Amino acid sequence: MGTTTATRPLQPWTAPTASDPVAATLRLPGSKSMTARALVLSALASGPSTLAGPLRARDTELMAAGLRGMGAHVSISDDERWLVRPHRLVGPAHVDVGLAGTVMRFVPPVAGLAEGRITFDGDPQARTRPLGPLIGALRSLGVRIDVAGPDSLPLTVVGAGRVAGGEVVIDASASSQLVSGLLLAAPRFERGVVVRHVGPPVPSAPHLRMTVQMLRAAGAAVDDAEADVWAVEPGPLTGRGWEIEPDLSGAVPFFAAALVTGGEVTLAGWPHSSAQPVERLRELLQRMGGEVQLSTAGLTVRGTGTVRGLEADLSDVSELTPALTALAMLADSPSRFTGVAHIRGHETDRIAALAREFTALGADLTESRDGLEIRPRPLRGGTFRTYADHRMAHAAAVAGLAVPGIELDDVACTSKTMPEFPALWSAMVTGKS
């Protein structure tokens, strides 16, 4: 069934404390979400595609390796431009998903189109991430999947070279990726797919909009006019050039630094029309005391010297919860975040982990079923465990701007989506590259 990824050594790191307002213009790597979707659509297209400005990180390299293992030609030797040439998908192959939700949920539907056995496994923590709804949906669409234990990794897709497709009902309240994975492969299904979500609201709606937008850009016919229903017609996907935007989620800790220190951070190269939820981020940062401006220079966030408390439903932008929690602990009034119960099933139980680690540093946090209540008070330094979760590391770094002596047990986990994070962060705080 394959083996889990070997345990890597931890890399301790002391979060640098800011003595002055930060002032930085950054060029960050490309969006993980866009890179992952572009890779899948390109591997299923009828001709070659290029990805300009892709994210090179553990998650996207695992995605590229998984598609390559099934027969697609994926060249990532050039950091600035990746090339994908589709080819007949075949097994046997093994896909190492690492801890990437995109790989474990986007690639199994593709594997159903392959001929042969495709096994999936990853890091030990990956075996706890929710996959049952996707497994059930694929089986109802005609895909054979063998699972050794509960509906989670490790698993084997026994591809028949075709997927019948059709209509499927799914509870995707645990992750929008459960829907996106089905939609991305659906144009290649014989009857396409109609996905109906039944259950609590699907989180991270902007990611679903990105999936639909990119499918249409590749030539797919997608109807999402009815709430919680997505219909994709069968048909060819067109190879094309993808321009990958800078990663907005990855930028949030840097923008938070502007608020904490009363400084200014510009993300260069930001497009005026974005597939990412920039307007929602602008609203949240402004409510917390920041000034946000989009210009030819990029997306700029300025701090005003005061961080304000915030009450918000973050269900559509749950990836921001860790960094916003760190900001909230440095605010002038309490905060309350709701709508993020699903992040308990991310790389770690993020709600519990944030409450546990920041409480150990003296914070006053109350954990609820679907969020956190934060009452600011002085914090102290100490060890902060990251649980192999890049967003936990980002949160600790934000708090460390104002609190000396916060020591991350492992900053290398940031390589999941931004290997450059420690160097970029230190350069921003110290002003030295």
mmCIF file of N, CA and C in Angstrom, residues 109 112-113 136-144 161-169 182-183 185-195 232-234:
data_model
loop_
_atom_site.group_PDB
_atom_site.id
_atom_site.type_symbol
_atom_site.label_atom_id
_atom_site.label_comp_id
_atom_site.label_asym_id
_atom_site.label_seq_id
_atom_site.Cartn_x
_atom_site.Cartn_y
_atom_site.Cartn_z
ATOM 1 N N PRO A 109 -9.468 11.547 -7.980
ATOM 2 C CA PRO A 109 -10.367 11.556 -9.142
ATOM 3 C C PRO A 109 -9.616 11.421 -10.460
ATOM 4 N N GLY A 112 -8.714 7.815 -11.082
ATOM 5 C CA GLY A 112 -9.801 7.008 -11.626
ATOM 6 C C GLY A 112 -9.781 6.940 -13.140
ATOM 7 N N LEU A 113 -9.164 7.947 -13.780
ATOM 8 C CA LEU A 113 -9.057 7.988 -15.241
ATOM 9 C C LEU A 113 -7.861 7.206 -15.759
ATOM 10 N N GLY A 136 -16.591 8.037 -0.993
ATOM 11 C CA GLY A 136 -17.957 7.625 -1.287
ATOM 12 C C GLY A 136 -18.461 8.186 -2.603
ATOM 13 N N ALA A 137 -18.134 9.463 -2.873
ATOM 14 C CA ALA A 137 -18.584 10.091 -4.118
ATOM 15 C C ALA A 137 -17.961 9.415 -5.329
ATOM 16 N N LEU A 138 -16.664 9.143 -5.273
ATOM 17 C CA LEU A 138 -15.996 8.503 -6.408
ATOM 18 C C LEU A 138 -16.549 7.097 -6.643
ATOM 19 N N ARG A 139 -16.812 6.374 -5.572
ATOM 20 C CA ARG A 139 -17.389 5.030 -5.749
ATOM 21 C C ARG A 139 -18.747 5.105 -6.437
ATOM 22 N N SER A 140 -19.549 6.114 -6.066
ATOM 23 C CA SER A 140 -20.872 6.228 -6.681
ATOM 24 C C SER A 140 -20.779 6.641 -8.147
ATOM 25 N N LEU A 141 -19.639 7.208 -8.540
ATOM 26 C CA LEU A 141 -19.421 7.597 -9.939
ATOM 27 C C LEU A 141 -18.764 6.488 -10.752
ATOM 28 N N GLY A 142 -18.503 5.344 -10.114
ATOM 29 C CA GLY A 142 -17.969 4.204 -10.845
ATOM 30 C C GLY A 142 -16.498 3.930 -10.654
ATOM 31 N N VAL A 143 -15.869 4.565 -9.671
ATOM 32 C CA VAL A 143 -14.432 4.360 -9.429
ATOM 33 C C VAL A 143 -14.245 3.331 -8.327
ATOM 34 N N ARG A 144 -13.403 2.351 -8.579
ATOM 35 C CA ARG A 144 -13.092 1.352 -7.556
ATOM 36 C C ARG A 144 -11.987 1.883 -6.655
ATOM 37 N N GLY A 161 -9.285 3.423 -16.644
ATOM 38 C CA GLY A 161 -9.066 4.227 -17.838
ATOM 39 C C GLY A 161 -10.257 5.098 -18.201
ATOM 40 N N ARG A 162 -11.292 5.051 -17.397
ATOM 41 C CA ARG A 162 -12.496 5.834 -17.663
ATOM 42 C C ARG A 162 -13.278 5.972 -16.364
ATOM 43 N N VAL A 163 -14.069 7.031 -16.270
ATOM 44 C CA VAL A 163 -14.985 7.219 -15.150
ATOM 45 C C VAL A 163 -16.339 7.560 -15.745
ATOM 46 N N ALA A 164 -17.368 6.835 -15.349
ATOM 47 C CA ALA A 164 -18.692 7.042 -15.918
ATOM 48 C C ALA A 164 -19.212 8.442 -15.613
ATOM 49 N N GLY A 165 -19.019 8.902 -14.377
ATOM 50 C CA GLY A 165 -19.542 10.201 -14.007
ATOM 51 C C GLY A 165 -21.021 10.146 -13.713
ATOM 52 N N GLY A 166 -21.663 11.312 -13.649
ATOM 53 C CA GLY A 166 -23.085 11.380 -13.346
ATOM 54 C C GLY A 166 -23.336 12.301 -12.172
ATOM 55 N N GLU A 167 -24.396 12.042 -11.434
ATOM 56 C CA GLU A 167 -24.774 12.906 -10.322
ATOM 57 C C GLU A 167 -24.359 12.272 -9.009
ATOM 58 N N VAL A 168 -23.911 13.113 -8.083
ATOM 59 C CA VAL A 168 -23.442 12.620 -6.798
ATOM 60 C C VAL A 168 -23.845 13.605 -5.718
ATOM 61 N N VAL A 169 -24.209 13.073 -4.561
ATOM 62 C CA VAL A 169 -24.532 13.887 -3.387
ATOM 63 C C VAL A 169 -23.397 13.719 -2.380
ATOM 64 N N LEU A 182 -13.513 16.760 -7.319
ATOM 65 C CA LEU A 182 -14.439 16.153 -8.282
ATOM 66 C C LEU A 182 -14.597 17.019 -9.526
ATOM 67 N N LEU A 183 -14.706 18.326 -9.334
ATOM 68 C CA LEU A 183 -14.955 19.218 -10.462
ATOM 69 C C LEU A 183 -13.768 19.276 -11.416
ATOM 70 N N ALA A 185 -11.559 17.095 -12.336
ATOM 71 C CA ALA A 185 -11.433 15.938 -13.239
ATOM 72 C C ALA A 185 -12.690 15.700 -14.061
ATOM 73 N N ALA A 186 -13.798 16.345 -13.693
ATOM 74 C CA ALA A 186 -15.108 16.027 -14.272
ATOM 75 C C ALA A 186 -15.216 16.178 -15.789
ATOM 76 N N PRO A 187 -14.549 17.148 -16.430
ATOM 77 C CA PRO A 187 -14.683 17.224 -17.890
ATOM 78 C C PRO A 187 -14.244 15.957 -18.610
ATOM 79 N N ARG A 188 -13.373 15.171 -17.972
ATOM 80 C CA ARG A 188 -12.896 13.936 -18.576
ATOM 81 C C ARG A 188 -13.781 12.744 -18.237
ATOM 82 N N PHE A 189 -14.761 12.904 -17.338
ATOM 83 C CA PHE A 189 -15.700 11.827 -17.055
ATOM 84 C C PHE A 189 -16.676 11.701 -18.227
ATOM 85 N N GLU A 190 -17.125 10.505 -18.506
ATOM 86 C CA GLU A 190 -17.956 10.265 -19.698
ATOM 87 C C GLU A 190 -19.240 11.076 -19.687
ATOM 88 N N ARG A 191 -19.818 11.268 -18.515
ATOM 89 C CA ARG A 191 -21.055 12.055 -18.415
ATOM 90 C C ARG A 191 -20.850 13.334 -17.620
ATOM 91 N N GLY A 192 -19.593 13.737 -17.455
ATOM 92 C CA GLY A 192 -19.345 14.893 -16.612
ATOM 93 C C GLY A 192 -19.768 14.596 -15.194
ATOM 94 N N VAL A 193 -20.180 15.630 -14.468
ATOM 95 C CA VAL A 193 -20.617 15.403 -13.095
ATOM 96 C C VAL A 193 -21.580 16.507 -12.666
ATOM 97 N N VAL A 194 -22.504 16.132 -11.819
ATOM 98 C CA VAL A 194 -23.329 17.086 -11.075
ATOM 99 C C VAL A 194 -23.100 16.788 -9.601
ATOM 100 N N VAL A 195 -22.527 17.741 -8.890
ATOM 101 C CA VAL A 195 -22.231 17.569 -7.471
ATOM 102 C C VAL A 195 -23.245 18.371 -6.671
ATOM 103 N N VAL A 232 -20.697 20.086 -14.280
ATOM 104 C CA VAL A 232 -19.616 20.202 -15.262
ATOM 105 C C VAL A 232 -19.923 19.265 -16.422
ATOM 106 N N GLU A 233 -19.951 19.825 -17.626
ATOM 107 C CA GLU A 233 -20.226 19.029 -18.818
ATOM 108 C C GLU A 233 -18.971 18.289 -19.254
ATOM 109 N N PRO A 234 -19.128 17.087 -19.841
ATOM 110 C CA PRO A 234 -17.955 16.404 -20.400
ATOM 111 C C PRO A 234 -17.446 17.147 -21.616
#
